[in-house]
Amino acid sequence: MDLNDFKETTAVENKKADIPTFTPPEGKKVGKSIPTFTPPSTSSLDPACYYHPEERSVGHCVRCGKNLCRYCCDSFGVTGGEYAGKMLCYDCTKKLVADNVQQLQKNYDYIHNQYMMCLAGCVIGAVIGFLWGLSSGIGSALVYMVLCAAIGGSASNFFRRFIGAVPGFFVSTGNWVVSLCIGLFKFVACFFIYAIMALFETARKIIYFRSYMSQTASCIETDSSALQCIEDRMEYSRVMQNNKGMDLADLMKEGSELYNNSYARMVQEQGEDKAEAFVSKCTTQIAENGEIIRSFAA
Ligand SMILES: [Zn+2]
Ligand SMILES: [Zn+2]
């Protein structure tokens, strides 16, 4: 061993001596308990996101309990309606839309039937009224047509009122001619008063049915477009996970996976934050629609 070799060996040994060593405290000897670290319970929070297995979960769906990562929580956090401040997963949001649409369709069908019955009543009433009034000229034919159409549209209310008034037509004054005249006057007055009431009722019913049908149709439309946006976002996150490091613009080229993806387009045009905020708004919209739909009195 020459001098250089010796120097090197000493240096290595000195280095070894420099490395600090850790001796764990011996709790039993000093009579203190060693603090221990207990990992957070994983029973309700599995580390992996259900939709993004590479991501750690930070919360779970309030409806089905699926684990959700930060990315999912940002998008499926609901800011209004019955789930305000909570999170819904992709599947539950989809299920909510399906429930909403099913309920809406049921309400729509019911209202549509009522509407058709009302219109049929109006048509039948109009024909009867026209024929009835025709003997007194075209003017009265038109008046009777409108009044009877209105009666036909609200037939049940009209006849309920009219039948209720019938006992009042029979008056006793001691003079049968006077009694008959008063009875006839009451009969005609009731007919016109109730017909005019029916006119307002039928108009109100038609306006209500039509606005209800257009509301349900627009609810179905907003729910469907909100769902499309959420679906596009799920697809976007899947493609981005599988193509880490790739440029979004490349993934959106014609024929590429995100070519027709509305969410990817939104990210490109408005940035990720705005796109995420929009998806969150869509989820909230769906939850709120669900609440409105369930409170609709069909
Ligand atoms: Zn869920
Ligand atoms: Zn996720």
Coordinates of C-alpha atoms and ligand atoms in Angstrom, one line a residue:
M1 CA 0.0 0.0 0.0
D2 CA 1.6 3.3 -1.0
L3 CA 0.9 6.6 0.6
N4 CA -1.9 7.6 -1.9
D5 CA -3.8 4.5 -1.2
F6 CA -3.6 5.1 2.5
K7 CA -4.8 8.7 2.1
E8 CA -7.8 7.5 0.1
T9 CA -8.8 4.8 2.6
T10 CA -8.6 7.3 5.4
A11 CA -10.8 9.7 3.5
V12 CA -13.4 7.1 2.9
E13 CA -13.4 6.1 6.6
N14 CA -13.6 9.7 7.6
K15 CA -16.6 10.2 5.3
K16 CA -18.2 7.2 6.8
A17 CA -17.7 8.6 10.3
D18 CA -19.3 11.9 9.1
I19 CA -22.6 10.2 8.2
P20 CA -25.0 10.9 11.1
T21 CA -26.8 7.9 12.4
F22 CA -30.3 7.7 13.9
T23 CA -31.0 5.8 17.0
P24 CA -34.7 5.5 17.7
P25 CA -35.7 6.5 21.2
E26 CA -36.3 3.6 23.5
G27 CA -39.6 4.5 24.9
K28 CA -39.8 1.7 27.4
K29 CA -36.5 2.7 29.1
V30 CA -37.4 6.4 29.6
G31 CA -41.0 5.5 30.5
K32 CA -42.6 7.6 27.7
S33 CA -44.8 6.3 25.0
I34 CA -43.5 6.6 21.5
P35 CA -45.8 8.7 19.3
T36 CA -47.1 6.6 16.6
F37 CA -48.4 7.7 13.2
T38 CA -51.8 6.3 12.3
P39 CA -52.6 6.6 8.6
P40 CA -56.1 8.1 7.8
S41 CA -58.8 5.5 7.6
T42 CA -59.1 4.2 4.1
S43 CA -62.4 2.4 4.7
S44 CA -64.5 5.2 3.1
L45 CA -61.8 6.8 1.0
D46 CA -59.9 4.5 -1.4
P47 CA -56.8 6.2 -2.7
A48 CA -57.7 5.8 -6.3
C49 CA -60.3 7.8 -8.2
Y50 CA -63.0 5.5 -9.8
Y51 CA -62.6 7.3 -13.2
H52 CA -58.9 8.1 -13.1
P53 CA -57.1 5.2 -11.4
E54 CA -53.8 7.1 -11.6
E55 CA -55.3 9.9 -9.4
R56 CA -55.7 9.8 -5.7
S57 CA -59.3 10.4 -4.5
V58 CA -60.1 13.4 -2.4
G59 CA -63.8 12.9 -1.9
H60 CA -66.7 10.8 -2.9
C61 CA -70.1 10.9 -4.7
V62 CA -72.9 11.8 -2.3
R63 CA -75.3 9.4 -4.0
C64 CA -73.3 6.2 -4.7
G65 CA -70.0 6.8 -2.7
K66 CA -67.7 6.4 -5.6
N67 CA -64.2 7.8 -5.0
L68 CA -63.4 11.0 -6.9
C69 CA -60.1 12.8 -7.6
R70 CA -59.6 16.5 -7.5
Y71 CA -60.3 16.7 -11.2
C72 CA -63.6 15.0 -10.8
C73 CA -64.5 17.0 -7.7
D74 CA -63.9 20.2 -9.5
S75 CA -66.2 19.3 -12.3
F76 CA -68.9 17.4 -10.5
G77 CA -69.2 19.7 -7.5
V78 CA -72.7 21.0 -7.4
T79 CA -73.3 24.6 -6.4
G80 CA -77.1 24.7 -6.4
G81 CA -80.2 22.6 -5.8
E82 CA -80.6 19.7 -3.4
Y83 CA -77.0 18.6 -3.8
A84 CA -75.5 22.1 -3.3
G85 CA -72.0 21.9 -1.8
K86 CA -71.8 18.2 -2.5
M87 CA -70.4 16.1 -5.3
L88 CA -72.0 13.8 -7.8
C89 CA -70.1 11.4 -9.9
Y90 CA -70.3 11.0 -13.7
D91 CA -72.6 8.0 -13.5
C92 CA -75.0 9.6 -10.9
T93 CA -75.2 12.8 -13.0
K94 CA -76.1 10.6 -16.0
K95 CA -78.6 8.7 -14.0
L96 CA -80.1 12.0 -12.8
V97 CA -80.5 13.2 -16.4
A98 CA -82.2 9.9 -17.3
D99 CA -84.6 10.2 -14.3
N100 CA -85.3 13.8 -15.2
V101 CA -86.0 13.0 -18.8
Q102 CA -88.2 10.0 -17.8
Q103 CA -90.2 12.1 -15.3
L104 CA -90.5 15.0 -17.8
Q105 CA -91.7 12.7 -20.5
K106 CA -94.4 11.3 -18.2
N107 CA -95.5 14.8 -17.2
Y108 CA -95.3 15.9 -20.9
D109 CA -97.5 13.0 -22.0
Y110 CA -100.1 13.7 -19.3
I111 CA -100.2 17.4 -20.1
H112 CA -100.3 16.7 -23.8
N113 CA -103.3 14.5 -23.4
Q114 CA -105.1 17.2 -21.4
Y115 CA -104.2 19.7 -24.0
M116 CA -105.6 17.5 -26.8
M117 CA -108.8 16.8 -24.9
C118 CA -109.2 20.6 -24.3
L119 CA -108.7 21.3 -28.0
A120 CA -111.1 18.5 -29.1
G121 CA -113.7 20.0 -26.7
C122 CA -113.2 23.4 -28.2
V123 CA -113.7 22.1 -31.7
I124 CA -116.8 20.2 -30.8
G125 CA -118.2 23.2 -28.9
A126 CA -117.4 25.5 -31.8
V127 CA -119.3 23.4 -34.3
I128 CA -122.3 23.1 -32.0
G129 CA -122.2 26.8 -31.2
F130 CA -122.0 27.8 -34.8
L131 CA -124.9 25.6 -35.9
W132 CA -126.9 26.8 -32.9
G133 CA -126.4 30.5 -33.6
L134 CA -126.7 30.3 -37.3
S135 CA -130.5 30.6 -37.3
S136 CA -130.1 34.1 -35.9
G137 CA -127.5 35.2 -38.4
I138 CA -123.8 34.9 -38.9
G139 CA -122.9 37.4 -36.1
S140 CA -124.7 35.4 -33.4
A141 CA -123.3 32.2 -35.0
L142 CA -119.8 33.5 -34.4
V143 CA -120.6 34.6 -30.8
Y144 CA -122.1 31.2 -30.0
M145 CA -119.2 29.5 -31.7
V146 CA -116.7 31.2 -29.4
L147 CA -118.7 30.7 -26.3
C148 CA -119.4 27.1 -27.0
A149 CA -115.8 26.5 -27.9
A150 CA -114.8 27.9 -24.6
I151 CA -117.4 25.7 -22.8
G152 CA -116.1 22.7 -24.7
G153 CA -112.6 23.5 -23.5
S154 CA -113.6 23.6 -19.9
A155 CA -116.7 21.4 -20.1
S156 CA -116.4 19.8 -16.7
N157 CA -116.2 23.1 -14.8
F158 CA -119.0 24.6 -16.9
F159 CA -121.4 21.8 -16.3
R160 CA -120.5 21.4 -12.6
R161 CA -121.4 25.1 -12.1
F162 CA -124.5 25.0 -14.3
I163 CA -125.9 21.9 -12.7
G164 CA -125.2 23.4 -9.3
A165 CA -127.3 26.5 -10.3
V166 CA -130.3 24.4 -11.6
P167 CA -132.3 24.4 -8.3
G168 CA -132.1 28.2 -8.3
F169 CA -134.0 28.3 -11.6
F170 CA -137.2 27.1 -9.9
V171 CA -138.7 30.0 -8.1
S172 CA -142.0 30.4 -6.5
T173 CA -143.6 33.8 -6.6
G174 CA -147.2 32.7 -6.4
N175 CA -147.6 33.8 -10.0
W176 CA -146.5 31.0 -12.3
V177 CA -145.8 33.3 -15.3
V178 CA -143.6 35.5 -13.2
S179 CA -141.9 32.5 -11.7
L180 CA -141.3 31.1 -15.2
C181 CA -139.9 34.3 -16.5
I182 CA -137.5 34.7 -13.5
G183 CA -136.4 31.0 -13.9
L184 CA -135.8 31.5 -17.7
F185 CA -133.9 34.7 -17.0
K186 CA -131.7 33.0 -14.4
F187 CA -131.1 30.1 -16.9
V188 CA -129.9 32.4 -19.7
A189 CA -127.9 34.6 -17.3
C190 CA -126.2 31.6 -15.8
F191 CA -125.4 30.2 -19.3
F192 CA -123.7 33.4 -20.4
I193 CA -121.9 34.1 -17.1
Y194 CA -120.6 30.6 -16.9
A195 CA -119.7 30.6 -20.7
I196 CA -117.7 33.8 -20.2
M197 CA -116.0 32.2 -17.2
A198 CA -115.2 29.2 -19.4
L199 CA -113.7 31.5 -22.0
F200 CA -111.2 32.8 -19.5
E201 CA -110.6 29.3 -18.0
T202 CA -110.1 27.7 -21.4
A203 CA -107.7 30.5 -22.5
R204 CA -105.8 30.1 -19.2
K205 CA -105.6 26.3 -19.6
I206 CA -104.3 26.5 -23.2
I207 CA -101.7 29.0 -22.2
Y208 CA -100.7 26.9 -19.2
F209 CA -100.5 23.6 -21.2
R210 CA -98.5 25.2 -24.0
S211 CA -96.0 26.9 -21.6
Y212 CA -95.7 23.6 -19.6
M213 CA -95.0 21.6 -22.7
S214 CA -92.4 24.2 -23.9
Q215 CA -90.8 24.2 -20.4
T216 CA -90.5 20.4 -20.3
A217 CA -89.1 20.4 -23.8
S218 CA -86.5 23.1 -22.9
C219 CA -85.6 21.2 -19.7
I220 CA -85.0 18.0 -21.7
E221 CA -82.9 20.1 -24.1
T222 CA -80.7 21.8 -21.4
D223 CA -80.3 18.4 -19.5
S224 CA -79.2 16.7 -22.7
S225 CA -76.7 19.4 -23.7
A226 CA -75.4 19.5 -20.1
L227 CA -74.9 15.8 -20.2
Q228 CA -73.2 16.0 -23.6
C229 CA -70.7 18.4 -22.1
I230 CA -70.0 16.2 -19.1
E231 CA -69.6 13.2 -21.4
D232 CA -67.1 15.1 -23.6
R233 CA -65.2 16.1 -20.5
M234 CA -64.9 12.5 -19.3
E235 CA -63.7 11.5 -22.8
Y236 CA -61.2 14.5 -22.7
S237 CA -59.7 13.4 -19.4
R238 CA -59.4 9.8 -20.6
V239 CA -57.6 10.8 -23.8
M240 CA -55.3 13.3 -21.9
Q241 CA -54.4 10.5 -19.4
N242 CA -53.5 8.1 -22.2
N243 CA -51.5 10.7 -24.2
K244 CA -49.5 12.4 -21.4
G245 CA -47.2 15.1 -22.8
M246 CA -49.0 15.4 -26.1
D247 CA -50.2 18.7 -27.3
L248 CA -53.9 19.3 -27.1
A249 CA -53.9 20.9 -30.6
D250 CA -52.5 17.6 -32.0
L251 CA -55.2 15.5 -30.2
M252 CA -57.9 17.8 -31.7
K253 CA -56.7 17.5 -35.3
E254 CA -59.2 16.2 -37.8
G255 CA -59.6 12.4 -37.3
S256 CA -58.0 12.6 -33.9
E257 CA -59.7 11.4 -30.7
L258 CA -60.8 14.9 -29.5
Y259 CA -61.7 16.2 -32.9
N260 CA -65.4 16.6 -32.1
N261 CA -65.0 17.1 -28.4
S262 CA -66.8 20.2 -27.2
Y263 CA -65.0 20.2 -23.9
A264 CA -61.5 20.1 -25.6
R265 CA -62.7 23.0 -27.8
M266 CA -63.7 25.0 -24.7
V267 CA -60.3 24.3 -23.1
Q268 CA -58.6 25.5 -26.2
E269 CA -60.7 28.6 -26.6
Q270 CA -61.3 29.7 -23.0
G271 CA -58.7 27.8 -20.9
E272 CA -59.1 24.9 -18.5
D273 CA -60.5 26.9 -15.6
K274 CA -63.4 28.3 -17.5
A275 CA -64.1 24.9 -19.1
E276 CA -64.2 23.3 -15.7
A277 CA -66.4 26.0 -14.3
F278 CA -68.8 25.4 -17.1
V279 CA -69.0 21.7 -16.5
S280 CA -69.6 22.4 -12.9
K281 CA -72.4 24.7 -13.9
C282 CA -73.8 21.9 -16.1
T283 CA -73.9 19.5 -13.2
T284 CA -75.6 22.1 -11.0
Q285 CA -78.1 22.8 -13.8
I286 CA -79.0 19.1 -14.0
A287 CA -79.4 18.8 -10.2
E288 CA -81.5 22.0 -10.1
N289 CA -83.6 20.8 -13.1
G290 CA -84.3 17.5 -11.2
E291 CA -85.6 19.5 -8.2
I292 CA -87.8 21.7 -10.4
I293 CA -89.1 18.7 -12.3
R294 CA -90.1 16.8 -9.2
S295 CA -92.0 19.8 -7.9
F296 CA -93.9 20.3 -11.2
A297 CA -97.5 19.7 -10.6
A298 CA -98.5 18.0 -13.8
Ligands
ZN1 ZN -72.3 8.5 -7.8
ZN2 ZN -61.3 11.4 -11.2

